[in-house]
Short mmCIF file of C-alpha atoms in Angstrom, two decimals:
data_model
loop_
_atom_site.label_atom_id
_atom_site.label_comp_id
_atom_site.label_asym_id
_atom_site.label_seq_id
_atom_site.Cartn_x
_atom_site.Cartn_y
_atom_site.Cartn_z
CA MET A 1 5.65 142.96 36.24
CA GLN A 2 4.09 139.70 34.76
CA LEU A 3 5.81 140.57 31.54
CA HIS A 4 9.09 140.87 33.24
CA LYS A 5 8.65 137.44 34.97
CA LYS A 6 7.66 135.85 31.62
CA ALA A 7 10.75 137.26 30.02
CA LEU A 8 12.97 136.06 32.82
CA ALA A 9 11.48 132.64 32.68
CA PHE A 10 11.93 132.49 28.86
CA ASN A 11 15.55 133.58 29.32
CA LYS A 12 16.28 130.82 31.75
CA LEU A 13 14.63 128.26 29.49
CA SER A 14 16.85 129.54 26.57
CA VAL A 15 19.92 129.19 28.72
CA VAL A 16 18.96 125.54 29.53
CA ILE A 17 18.27 124.73 26.00
CA ALA A 18 21.48 126.31 24.85
CA SER A 19 23.63 124.38 27.39
CA LEU A 20 21.91 121.14 26.46
CA PHE A 21 22.62 121.90 22.71
CA VAL A 22 26.29 122.54 23.61
CA VAL A 23 26.48 119.20 25.41
CA ALA A 24 24.74 117.24 22.62
CA CYS A 25 26.70 118.97 19.87
CA SER A 26 30.15 118.75 21.51
CA SER A 27 33.08 118.24 19.16
CA THR A 28 32.78 115.27 16.82
CA GLN A 29 36.31 115.51 15.54
CA VAL A 30 37.98 112.06 15.55
CA GLN A 31 40.95 111.92 17.79
CA LYS A 32 43.97 110.26 16.16
CA PRO A 33 46.91 108.64 17.83
CA ALA A 34 50.22 110.55 18.01
CA ILE A 35 52.75 108.68 15.96
CA ASN A 36 56.44 109.83 15.72
CA TYR A 37 57.10 108.94 12.04
CA ALA A 38 60.67 108.61 11.04
CA ASP A 39 61.91 110.26 7.81
CA ASN A 40 62.83 106.94 6.25
CA TYR A 41 62.45 103.20 6.92
CA SER A 42 65.27 101.40 8.77
CA ILE A 43 66.62 100.01 5.37
CA SER A 44 66.62 101.54 1.90
CA SER A 45 64.03 100.21 -0.53
CA THR A 46 64.95 98.15 -3.54
CA ALA A 47 64.36 101.14 -5.79
CA SER A 48 65.55 104.62 -5.71
CA VAL A 49 63.14 107.33 -4.21
CA GLY A 50 62.20 108.67 -7.75
CA GLU A 51 61.84 105.22 -9.34
CA ASN A 52 58.37 103.62 -9.28
CA ALA A 53 57.51 105.80 -6.30
CA VAL A 54 53.86 105.16 -6.92
CA VAL A 55 52.85 101.53 -6.65
CA GLU A 56 50.44 100.59 -9.47
CA SER A 57 47.04 99.00 -8.56
CA SER A 58 47.89 96.11 -10.98
CA TRP A 59 51.18 95.54 -9.21
CA TRP A 60 51.47 91.90 -10.29
CA ASN A 61 52.12 93.07 -13.87
CA ALA A 62 55.60 94.09 -12.72
CA PHE A 63 56.57 90.34 -12.41
CA GLN A 64 56.00 90.06 -16.15
CA SER A 65 54.20 86.65 -15.85
CA PRO A 66 51.44 86.23 -18.33
CA ALA A 67 50.02 83.23 -16.51
CA LEU A 68 49.91 85.31 -13.18
CA ASN A 69 48.11 88.09 -15.05
CA GLU A 70 45.46 85.63 -16.21
CA LEU A 71 45.03 84.25 -12.71
CA MET A 72 44.44 87.68 -11.31
CA GLN A 73 41.88 88.52 -13.90
CA ALA A 74 40.02 85.24 -13.35
CA ALA A 75 40.05 85.64 -9.60
CA GLN A 76 38.24 89.05 -9.87
CA GLN A 77 35.22 87.24 -11.38
CA GLN A 78 35.44 83.83 -9.73
CA SER A 79 37.10 83.94 -6.36
CA PRO A 80 34.57 83.07 -3.55
CA ASP A 81 36.29 85.21 -1.00
CA LEU A 82 36.14 88.29 -3.25
CA LEU A 83 32.50 87.66 -4.00
CA ILE A 84 31.72 87.29 -0.31
CA SER A 85 33.39 90.59 0.54
CA ALA A 86 31.39 92.19 -2.15
CA GLU A 87 28.21 91.03 -0.68
CA ARG A 88 29.20 92.41 2.70
CA VAL A 89 29.79 95.85 1.12
CA LYS A 90 26.23 95.71 -0.38
CA GLN A 91 24.78 94.92 3.04
CA ALA A 92 26.67 97.85 4.66
CA GLU A 93 25.37 100.10 1.78
CA LEU A 94 21.77 99.09 2.55
CA GLN A 95 22.35 99.61 6.17
CA MET A 96 23.45 103.15 5.40
CA ARG A 97 20.38 103.77 3.24
CA ILE A 98 18.12 102.55 6.12
CA ALA A 99 19.79 105.13 8.42
CA ASN A 100 19.44 107.78 5.82
CA ALA A 101 15.75 107.32 5.67
CA SER A 102 15.39 109.19 8.97
CA LEU A 103 15.93 112.31 6.91
CA PHE A 104 12.42 112.09 5.55
CA PRO A 105 9.12 112.23 7.30
CA SER A 106 7.06 109.10 7.81
CA LEU A 107 3.72 108.92 5.85
CA SER A 108 0.98 106.38 6.43
CA ALA A 109 -2.56 105.82 5.26
CA SER A 110 -5.36 103.76 6.58
CA ALA A 111 -8.87 102.73 5.59
CA SER A 112 -11.49 100.72 7.40
CA SER A 113 -15.14 99.76 7.14
CA GLY A 114 -17.19 97.78 9.65
CA GLU A 115 -20.46 96.98 11.37
CA SER A 116 -21.16 96.48 14.97
CA ARG A 117 -24.30 95.29 16.98
CA SER A 118 -25.23 95.82 20.59
CA LYS A 119 -28.02 94.74 22.77
CA PRO A 120 -28.45 95.83 26.30
CA ASP A 121 -30.30 93.70 28.84
CA GLY A 122 -34.00 93.81 28.22
CA GLY A 123 -33.52 96.13 25.26
CA SER A 124 -33.59 95.68 21.59
CA THR A 125 -30.58 95.19 19.18
CA SER A 126 -28.93 98.29 17.88
CA ARG A 127 -26.74 98.16 14.71
CA SER A 128 -24.17 100.70 13.56
CA GLU A 129 -21.95 100.98 10.58
CA SER A 130 -18.85 102.99 9.89
CA THR A 131 -16.41 103.77 7.12
CA ARG A 132 -13.19 105.71 7.57
CA VAL A 133 -10.07 106.67 5.57
CA GLY A 134 -7.21 108.74 6.85
CA ALA A 135 -3.60 109.78 6.47
CA ASN A 136 -0.88 110.48 8.93
CA ILE A 137 2.49 112.19 8.59
CA SER A 138 5.01 112.34 11.33
CA TYR A 139 8.63 113.70 11.67
CA GLU A 140 11.11 113.61 14.45
CA VAL A 141 13.00 116.91 14.78
CA ASP A 142 16.74 116.34 15.07
CA LEU A 143 17.26 119.02 17.70
CA TRP A 144 20.35 117.62 19.26
CA GLY A 145 21.95 116.01 16.23
CA GLY A 146 21.35 112.49 17.40
CA ILE A 147 19.79 111.27 14.20
CA ALA A 148 22.50 112.91 12.08
CA ALA A 149 25.01 111.13 14.33
CA GLU A 150 23.43 107.73 13.66
CA ARG A 151 23.51 108.44 9.97
CA ALA A 152 27.23 109.41 10.20
CA SER A 153 27.81 106.13 12.08
CA ALA A 154 26.22 104.17 9.30
CA LYS A 155 28.20 105.97 6.67
CA ALA A 156 31.39 105.30 8.61
CA GLY A 157 30.46 101.60 8.88
CA TYR A 158 29.80 101.41 5.27
CA GLU A 159 33.19 102.97 4.49
CA ALA A 160 34.96 100.56 6.89
CA THR A 161 33.26 97.64 5.10
CA ARG A 162 34.30 98.97 1.72
CA TYR A 163 37.91 99.35 2.91
CA ASP A 164 37.87 95.92 4.43
CA GLN A 165 36.89 94.57 1.09
CA ASP A 166 39.80 96.37 -0.53
CA ALA A 167 42.06 94.92 2.04
CA ALA A 168 40.61 91.44 1.47
CA VAL A 169 41.08 91.89 -2.29
CA LEU A 170 44.78 92.85 -1.77
CA SER A 171 45.30 89.90 0.64
CA ILE A 172 43.72 87.34 -1.70
CA LYS A 173 45.63 88.55 -4.77
CA ALA A 174 48.94 88.49 -2.73
CA ALA A 175 47.98 84.96 -1.66
CA ILE A 176 47.41 84.00 -5.37
CA ALA A 177 50.78 85.53 -6.39
CA SER A 178 52.61 83.69 -3.51
CA GLY A 179 50.87 80.45 -4.39
CA TRP A 180 51.78 80.68 -7.92
CA PHE A 181 55.51 81.47 -7.27
CA GLN A 182 55.39 78.52 -4.68
CA TRP A 183 54.06 76.22 -7.37
CA LEU A 184 56.68 77.34 -9.82
CA ALA A 185 59.43 76.90 -7.27
CA LEU A 186 58.20 73.30 -6.65
CA GLN A 187 58.28 72.60 -10.42
CA GLU A 188 61.88 73.91 -10.49
CA ARG A 189 62.83 71.89 -7.46
CA ILE A 190 61.20 68.72 -9.04
CA ALA A 191 63.08 69.32 -12.30
CA THR A 192 66.33 69.88 -10.28
CA ALA A 193 65.66 66.58 -8.37
CA GLN A 194 65.06 64.80 -11.69
CA LYS A 195 68.34 66.08 -13.20
CA ASN A 196 70.23 64.82 -10.07
CA ILE A 197 68.47 61.45 -10.46
CA ALA A 198 69.83 61.38 -13.95
CA ILE A 199 73.34 62.31 -12.78
CA ALA A 200 73.02 59.54 -10.08
CA GLU A 201 71.86 57.05 -12.75
CA ARG A 202 74.93 58.03 -14.87
CA VAL A 203 77.33 57.66 -11.97
CA GLN A 204 75.66 54.25 -11.18
CA LYS A 205 76.54 52.98 -14.71
CA ILE A 206 80.18 54.23 -14.21
CA VAL A 207 80.34 52.33 -10.87
CA ASP A 208 78.89 49.24 -12.41
CA ALA A 209 81.41 49.41 -15.23
CA ARG A 210 84.32 49.94 -12.86
CA TYR A 211 83.14 47.00 -10.78
CA LYS A 212 83.04 44.68 -13.69
CA ASN A 213 86.58 45.73 -14.52
CA GLY A 214 87.72 45.21 -10.95
CA ALA A 215 88.43 48.91 -10.35
CA ALA A 216 85.53 49.32 -7.84
CA THR A 217 84.29 47.20 -4.99
CA ALA A 218 80.74 45.89 -4.20
CA ALA A 219 80.56 48.35 -1.36
CA ASP A 220 80.95 51.18 -3.87
CA VAL A 221 78.07 49.74 -6.01
CA ALA A 222 75.87 49.46 -2.98
CA GLN A 223 76.83 52.97 -1.86
CA GLN A 224 75.89 54.53 -5.11
CA LYS A 225 72.65 52.46 -5.40
CA THR A 226 71.67 53.85 -1.94
CA ASN A 227 72.41 57.39 -3.20
CA LEU A 228 70.29 56.82 -6.30
CA LEU A 229 67.34 55.46 -4.25
CA SER A 230 67.60 58.46 -1.91
CA GLN A 231 67.46 60.85 -4.85
CA ARG A 232 64.34 59.21 -6.11
CA SER A 233 62.68 59.19 -2.66
CA SER A 234 63.27 62.93 -2.31
CA LEU A 235 61.28 63.55 -5.36
CA LEU A 236 58.03 62.27 -3.92
CA PRO A 237 57.38 64.94 -1.16
CA LEU A 238 58.04 67.74 -3.73
CA GLU A 239 55.47 66.30 -6.09
CA LEU A 240 52.96 65.99 -3.19
CA GLN A 241 53.67 69.69 -2.10
CA ALA A 242 53.15 70.76 -5.77
CA ARG A 243 49.75 69.00 -5.96
CA GLN A 244 48.63 70.61 -2.68
CA THR A 245 49.79 74.05 -3.66
CA GLN A 246 47.88 73.65 -6.99
CA SER A 247 44.71 72.59 -5.08
CA ALA A 248 45.03 75.58 -2.72
CA LEU A 249 45.25 77.89 -5.69
CA ALA A 250 42.20 76.31 -7.24
CA ILE A 251 40.16 77.09 -4.19
CA LEU A 252 41.29 80.68 -4.23
CA MET A 253 40.24 80.87 -7.89
CA GLY A 254 36.79 79.35 -7.21
CA LYS A 255 37.60 76.16 -9.07
CA THR A 256 37.62 72.39 -8.12
CA PRO A 257 41.11 70.94 -7.78
CA GLN A 258 40.18 68.30 -10.41
CA GLU A 259 39.33 70.89 -13.19
CA PHE A 260 42.20 73.24 -12.38
CA SER A 261 45.50 73.24 -14.22
CA LEU A 262 48.47 75.57 -14.42
CA ALA A 263 50.84 76.42 -17.30
CA ALA A 264 54.48 76.38 -16.04
CA GLU A 265 56.96 79.15 -16.35
CA LYS A 266 60.58 79.45 -15.40
CA LEU A 267 60.82 80.74 -11.91
CA LEU A 268 64.46 81.81 -12.32
CA ASP A 269 63.45 83.83 -15.37
CA MET A 270 60.85 85.61 -13.40
CA GLN A 271 61.25 89.39 -13.15
CA VAL A 272 61.87 90.65 -9.49
CA PRO A 273 60.40 94.21 -9.51
CA GLN A 274 62.29 97.21 -7.90
CA ILE A 275 59.91 98.85 -5.48
CA ALA A 276 60.17 102.37 -3.77
CA ALA A 277 58.58 102.34 -0.39
CA GLY A 278 58.11 106.03 0.01
CA THR A 279 58.06 107.52 3.56
CA PRO A 280 56.50 106.07 6.67
CA ALA A 281 54.05 108.97 7.06
CA GLU A 282 52.58 108.25 3.67
CA LEU A 283 51.53 104.67 4.72
CA VAL A 284 48.29 105.70 6.48
CA THR A 285 46.85 106.86 3.18
CA ARG A 286 48.12 103.81 1.19
CA ARG A 287 46.71 100.94 3.18
CA PRO A 288 42.91 100.04 3.16
CA ASP A 289 43.12 98.24 6.48
CA LEU A 290 44.22 101.45 8.20
CA ALA A 291 41.50 103.37 6.44
CA ALA A 292 39.09 100.84 7.79
CA SER A 293 40.35 101.28 11.30
CA GLU A 294 39.97 105.09 11.09
CA ALA A 295 36.47 104.60 9.72
CA ASP A 296 35.55 102.40 12.64
CA LEU A 297 36.90 105.16 14.91
CA ARG A 298 34.61 107.69 13.15
CA ALA A 299 31.68 105.33 13.66
CA ALA A 300 32.33 105.01 17.32
CA ASN A 301 32.73 108.78 17.68
CA ALA A 302 29.31 109.20 16.10
CA ASN A 303 27.82 106.64 18.31
CA ILE A 304 28.95 108.68 21.33
CA HIS A 305 27.29 111.67 19.98
CA ALA A 306 24.12 109.71 19.32
CA ALA A 307 24.15 108.32 22.96
CA ARG A 308 24.57 111.89 24.32
CA ALA A 309 21.68 113.04 22.35
CA ALA A 310 19.51 110.21 23.62
CA LEU A 311 19.81 111.68 27.09
CA LEU A 312 18.10 114.95 26.00
CA PRO A 313 14.40 115.65 25.32
CA GLY A 314 12.97 114.49 21.91
CA ILE A 315 10.65 116.57 19.79
CA SER A 316 8.30 115.14 17.09
CA LEU A 317 5.66 116.65 14.83
CA SER A 318 2.71 114.81 13.49
CA ALA A 319 -0.34 115.73 11.39
CA ASN A 320 -3.41 113.67 10.44
CA ALA A 321 -6.43 114.12 8.13
CA GLY A 322 -9.36 111.75 7.36
CA LYS A 323 -13.01 111.26 6.51
CA SER A 324 -15.56 109.11 8.32
CA ALA A 325 -19.13 108.24 7.62
CA SER A 326 -21.83 105.98 9.32
CA GLU A 327 -22.36 103.75 6.34
CA LEU A 328 -20.56 100.62 5.02
CA PHE A 329 -18.16 101.27 2.15
CA SER A 330 -19.34 104.78 1.59
CA LEU A 331 -18.08 108.26 2.46
CA ASN A 332 -21.14 110.19 1.44
CA PRO A 333 -22.08 111.96 3.51
CA ALA A 334 -18.68 112.06 5.45
CA THR A 335 -17.25 113.91 8.39
CA GLN A 336 -13.76 115.41 7.80
CA THR A 337 -11.24 115.35 10.62
CA SER A 338 -7.75 116.84 10.78
CA GLY A 339 -5.21 117.81 13.53
CA TRP A 340 -1.62 118.16 14.35
CA THR A 341 0.50 117.35 17.41
CA LEU A 342 3.78 118.69 18.79
CA SER A 343 5.32 116.20 21.28
CA LEU A 344 8.13 116.68 23.68
CA VAL A 345 9.44 113.50 25.30
CA GLN A 346 12.10 113.27 28.04
CA THR A 347 13.09 109.96 29.75
CA LEU A 348 13.09 110.57 33.55
CA PHE A 349 14.20 107.10 34.75
CA ASN A 350 15.36 103.91 32.99
CA GLY A 351 17.67 102.40 35.40
CA GLY A 352 20.81 104.09 33.96
CA ARG A 353 20.48 102.41 30.57
CA LEU A 354 21.05 105.49 28.46
CA VAL A 355 23.93 106.84 30.71
CA ASN A 356 25.60 103.49 30.59
CA GLN A 357 25.10 103.29 26.85
CA LYS A 358 26.94 106.54 26.52
CA ARG A 359 29.78 105.16 28.80
CA LEU A 360 29.84 101.96 26.67
CA SER A 361 30.19 104.05 23.43
CA GLU A 362 33.06 106.08 25.01
CA ALA A 363 34.92 102.90 26.07
CA ARG A 364 34.47 101.47 22.64
CA GLN A 365 35.96 104.58 21.14
CA SER A 366 38.94 104.32 23.44
CA GLU A 367 39.49 100.69 22.50
CA LEU A 368 39.40 101.50 18.79
CA LEU A 369 41.76 104.38 19.13
CA LEU A 370 44.28 101.97 20.76
CA GLN A 371 43.63 99.45 17.99
CA TYR A 372 44.23 102.07 15.34
CA HIS A 373 47.47 103.07 17.01
CA LYS A 374 48.47 99.45 17.07
CA ALA A 375 47.52 98.82 13.48
CA ILE A 376 49.68 101.76 12.30
CA LEU A 377 52.72 100.33 14.28
CA THR A 378 52.08 96.93 12.85
CA ALA A 379 51.89 98.30 9.26
CA LEU A 380 55.21 100.06 9.76
CA GLN A 381 56.84 96.89 11.07
CA GLU A 382 55.50 94.93 8.10
CA VAL A 383 56.99 97.30 5.56
CA ASP A 384 60.27 97.31 7.47
CA ASN A 385 60.21 93.44 7.57
CA ALA A 386 59.50 93.26 3.82
CA LEU A 387 62.24 95.63 2.92
CA VAL A 388 64.82 93.79 5.09
CA THR A 389 63.71 90.44 3.68
CA ALA A 390 64.02 91.78 0.03
CA ASP A 391 67.43 93.15 0.69
CA VAL A 392 68.80 90.03 2.48
CA SER A 393 67.22 87.62 -0.08
CA GLN A 394 68.70 89.51 -3.01
CA ARG A 395 72.18 89.27 -1.49
CA GLN A 396 71.74 85.59 -0.57
CA GLU A 397 70.68 84.77 -4.14
CA THR A 398 73.65 86.56 -5.57
CA SER A 399 75.90 84.51 -3.24
CA GLN A 400 74.02 81.24 -4.07
CA GLN A 401 74.50 81.70 -7.76
CA GLU A 402 78.25 81.66 -7.19
CA ILE A 403 77.89 78.55 -5.00
CA VAL A 404 75.98 76.78 -7.70
CA ALA A 405 78.60 77.66 -10.46
CA ASN A 406 81.39 76.29 -8.17
CA ALA A 407 79.39 73.15 -7.37
CA GLU A 408 78.88 72.38 -11.07
CA ARG A 409 82.54 72.85 -11.78
CA SER A 410 83.46 70.73 -8.84
CA LEU A 411 81.16 67.92 -9.96
CA ARG A 412 82.48 67.88 -13.45
CA LEU A 413 86.11 67.77 -12.24
CA THR A 414 85.45 65.06 -9.65
CA GLU A 415 83.59 62.89 -12.18
CA ALA A 416 86.51 63.18 -14.57
CA ARG A 417 88.96 62.21 -11.84
CA TYR A 418 86.77 59.25 -10.77
CA ARG A 419 86.60 58.01 -14.43
CA ALA A 420 90.43 58.26 -14.55
CA GLY A 421 90.71 56.48 -11.13
CA THR A 422 92.44 59.27 -9.46
CA ASP A 423 89.54 59.99 -7.04
CA ASP A 424 87.26 57.84 -4.91
CA LEU A 425 83.49 57.40 -5.05
CA LEU A 426 82.91 59.26 -1.80
CA SER A 427 84.25 62.46 -3.30
CA LEU A 428 82.01 62.08 -6.26
CA LEU A 429 78.98 61.44 -4.17
CA ASP A 430 79.85 64.56 -2.06
CA ALA A 431 80.25 66.63 -5.21
CA GLN A 432 76.82 65.43 -6.56
CA ARG A 433 75.09 66.08 -3.08
CA SER A 434 76.55 69.55 -2.94
CA LEU A 435 75.37 70.53 -6.45
CA PHE A 436 71.86 69.27 -5.73
CA GLN A 437 71.60 71.20 -2.46
CA ALA A 438 73.02 74.32 -4.16
CA GLN A 439 70.57 74.24 -6.98
CA ASP A 440 67.71 73.57 -4.69
CA SER A 441 68.71 76.43 -2.44
CA LEU A 442 69.03 78.82 -5.45
CA VAL A 443 65.32 78.09 -6.41
CA GLN A 444 64.27 78.76 -2.77
CA GLN A 445 66.26 81.98 -2.67
CA ARG A 446 64.57 83.30 -5.82
CA LEU A 447 61.22 82.30 -4.26
CA SER A 448 62.11 84.19 -1.19
CA ARG A 449 62.90 87.22 -3.30
CA LEU A 450 59.61 87.02 -5.12
CA ASN A 451 57.64 86.58 -1.91
CA ALA A 452 59.36 89.54 -0.39
CA ALA A 453 58.33 91.62 -3.29
CA VAL A 454 54.71 90.44 -2.99
CA ASP A 455 54.87 91.17 0.81
CA LEU A 456 56.24 94.65 0.14
CA TYR A 457 53.50 95.42 -2.32
CA LYS A 458 50.91 94.13 0.14
CA SER A 459 52.38 96.13 3.19
CA LEU A 460 52.49 99.18 1.01
CA GLY A 461 48.85 98.90 0.16
CA GLY A 462 49.16 97.41 -3.31
CA GLY A 463 48.58 100.75 -5.06
CA TRP A 464 45.45 101.51 -3.10
CA THR A 465 44.81 105.25 -2.27
CA LEU A 466 42.41 106.86 0.11
CA ALA A 467 39.72 108.62 -1.91
CA VAL A 468 38.94 112.13 -0.83
CA ASN A 469 35.15 112.69 -0.63
#
């Protein structure tokens, strides 16, 4: 009868432990948002599906700019932002190693030697000495998987930091490329402004000569002089912007603006690469920021598991051994001691701290799931915007090239007619102004195309791929 009662009690205890184990070890699969991916983006990419379908990690080489290649190589070693992000990865890796230390038992050793004196009222002084050395080993049994969940959370946090670094590297290199193209565009615009100043100075000489011969009025001379001064004035803001852009690039490169210089290249000779965007569904595995969001979600899921395990009893094992003697700095003769302990600890009341911690972890997971969903939608939007910008800017540049050709022809004809006296000064000034604006717009259209290519590379992940562990 007693055996039957003991067996029944043991069975009940087994059921309780099993149910607790099921609660603690509930599914740790990461829930992902449901996204209805389209088969293609809203606009065709600038390359065919089979052409350059894989973006190279050194994507800037596609622009065929030796100076840009040198900037990228130098930035990898000198950029403060890249170095800062690398240090953050080191910190996350050390944090993961700290969490992984829970896999091993804790071992400690101690040694002491001392003397004590005591004297009761009315008695004589007694003196005692002691020396002791000992060792203790302890280990917490991960019965419910809470410690493993903490290690999983630390690992996911490390992965998120590493992916964040990859995203930072991509953003900084994209900023360097855009800054380089911006500086080249300003150099081109400055050159265009200087050419137009030269044209205005030539026209000024023609007007002065006609005025001396009585074929032009003083108003014509003043009008052309005003036009020349305006052209010279328009050059100053461009030179200021070029200097500011160069200084910004210097900071990105880890250099002082005073020691940094750039070798100019022709912006209009710059190669605009053709890029295949792939399919929207592939984007999740091609962008480090999305991988970081998913890693944060894994960490939050592991934190929920650890919070649930904290509600259940904890079991720890410990063992100790030592020697003690009643003499100073001597263990001979010594008394040997040893023992072991199995501890079971269960929190009965803590004001709801553990329960609310679990709820907090669940709320954090829900928030990160929504953020991950939004990040995917934003990434798809960025690719679409980059594709649209690349397509529109390419067509605008083609149209602008025709406008420049016509403006150049118009200026030549108008200037010839003015020399012959068959056209007035106002027509010549309009022709000159139109050419200047057309040439300036052409440079800006090429800059827009190059920046659109950089944005597309960045939005596609810059050749980054999710490593499979």
